[in-house]
Amino acid sequence: MVNKEAWEELTAEFAQKGVTLVAVSKTKPVADVVELYQLGQRVFGENYVQELVEKQAELPADIQWNFIGHLQTNKVKYIAPFVSLIHTVDSFKLLAEINKQAQKCDRTIHVLLQVYIAAEDTKFGLDQQELTALLDEYHKKKNELQNIRICGLMGMATNTENETQIRTEFANLHQLFNSTKSVHFADDATFATCSMGMSSDYKIAIEAGSNMVRIGSLLFGSRVTV
Ligand SMILES: *Cc1c(COP(=O)(O)O)cnc(C)c1O
């Protein structure tokens, strides 16, 4: 069972604000994805490669699958034929592998670089120095990386009740997004996505400048496992 009212409200609000809704369907059955699809939702997010591959095979081809989980290099090949956007690139090695697999499929894969903004050590992502190093390497080897497009940044705030902390973390990410845009992608209009915010903190994220939110439990109900 999906929460249709929540979907309708979020969709209306986000259309007005220019925010893309990624409906996070991890651990939820195909039937739930179909329900939202029938309402008009096309962008869905998944965290696990095998689950994504299985769902993609069963569901309509015009779904834009977003990969939002930690991605191992050796698993890229399974999602490369169809994935629309990968949010979680956290190394040059992974970026190069996505390019290689995209090339094999004769595709261009859009990616976001995942930045570590939380005060927890359980979350993946690049710190500022690593981000800069990755981008320097990317620009040096850009000619060999024709099958990927870096479209922006993604980050997750600390899982806390402290709104001030969440606000500060999102503000930091948005500032980093702006500076990265002006330093590295000033003449590249595809670098335009700042993916931040989930069910519990999307309002704060949008106030801080997010234009892509990843929402699961608010649409699909709570999950037994994360
Ligand atoms: C699970 C997950 C979400 C969605 O979380 P909800 O709290 O259910 O909205 C968003 N982003 C990432 C990276 C996730 O793993």
Tab-separated table of N, CA and C and ligand atoms in Angstrom, residues 24 26 47 68 154 156 197-200 214-218 223 226, ligand 1:
chain	number	residue	atom	x	y	z
A	24	VAL	N	11.816	6.272	-3.270
A	24	VAL	CA	12.755	5.217	-2.860
A	24	VAL	C	11.983	3.945	-2.490
A	26	LYS	N	13.192	0.760	-2.180
A	26	LYS	CA	13.982	-0.371	-1.637
A	26	LYS	C	13.171	-1.184	-0.627
A	47	ASN	N	18.574	0.828	-3.526
A	47	ASN	CA	19.876	0.775	-2.846
A	47	ASN	C	20.706	-0.464	-3.132
A	68	ILE	N	20.939	4.627	-5.399
A	68	ILE	CA	21.273	5.529	-4.286
A	68	ILE	C	22.030	4.834	-3.161
A	154	MET	N	25.533	14.780	-4.062
A	154	MET	CA	24.534	14.165	-3.193
A	154	MET	C	25.115	14.046	-1.795
A	156	MET	N	23.941	13.050	2.641
A	156	MET	CA	22.969	12.699	3.674
A	156	MET	C	23.357	13.364	4.982
A	197	GLY	N	18.062	15.309	1.183
A	197	GLY	CA	16.765	15.250	1.851
A	197	GLY	C	16.078	13.916	1.670
A	198	MET	N	15.547	13.393	2.785
A	198	MET	CA	14.776	12.158	2.782
A	198	MET	C	13.478	12.414	3.562
A	199	SER	N	12.716	11.360	3.881
A	199	SER	CA	11.403	11.576	4.505
A	199	SER	C	11.472	12.499	5.717
A	200	SER	N	12.482	12.303	6.558
A	200	SER	CA	12.508	13.015	7.830
A	200	SER	C	13.045	14.445	7.720
A	214	ARG	N	15.074	12.341	-1.979
A	214	ARG	CA	14.915	10.882	-2.071
A	214	ARG	C	14.010	10.435	-0.931
A	215	ILE	N	12.764	10.100	-1.280
A	215	ILE	CA	11.776	9.838	-0.237
A	215	ILE	C	11.231	8.421	-0.333
A	216	GLY	N	11.377	7.675	0.760
A	216	GLY	CA	10.905	6.301	0.819
A	216	GLY	C	9.719	6.135	1.739
A	217	SER	N	9.981	6.104	3.040
A	217	SER	CA	8.945	5.723	4.010
A	217	SER	C	7.695	6.599	3.980
A	218	LEU	N	7.843	7.851	3.649
A	218	LEU	CA	6.679	8.732	3.576
A	218	LEU	C	5.700	8.293	2.478
A	223	ARG	N	9.997	0.788	6.727
A	223	ARG	CA	10.615	-0.470	6.326
A	223	ARG	C	11.032	-1.271	7.540
A	226	VAL	N	16.579	-1.346	6.869
A	226	VAL	CA	16.991	-0.161	6.137
A	226	VAL	C	17.657	-0.628	4.860
B	1	LIG	C1	16.649	4.713	2.193
B	1	LIG	C2	17.226	5.948	1.661
B	1	LIG	C3	16.427	7.089	1.456
B	1	LIG	C4	14.963	7.169	1.817
B	1	LIG	O1	14.796	7.147	3.191
B	1	LIG	P1	13.376	7.453	3.877
B	1	LIG	O2	13.725	7.849	5.241
B	1	LIG	O3	12.613	6.173	3.828
B	1	LIG	O4	12.725	8.523	3.097
B	1	LIG	C5	17.030	8.205	0.883
B	1	LIG	N1	18.332	8.220	0.543
B	1	LIG	C6	19.120	7.142	0.728
B	1	LIG	C7	20.543	7.228	0.325
B	1	LIG	C8	18.602	5.980	1.294
B	1	LIG	O5	19.411	4.938	1.500
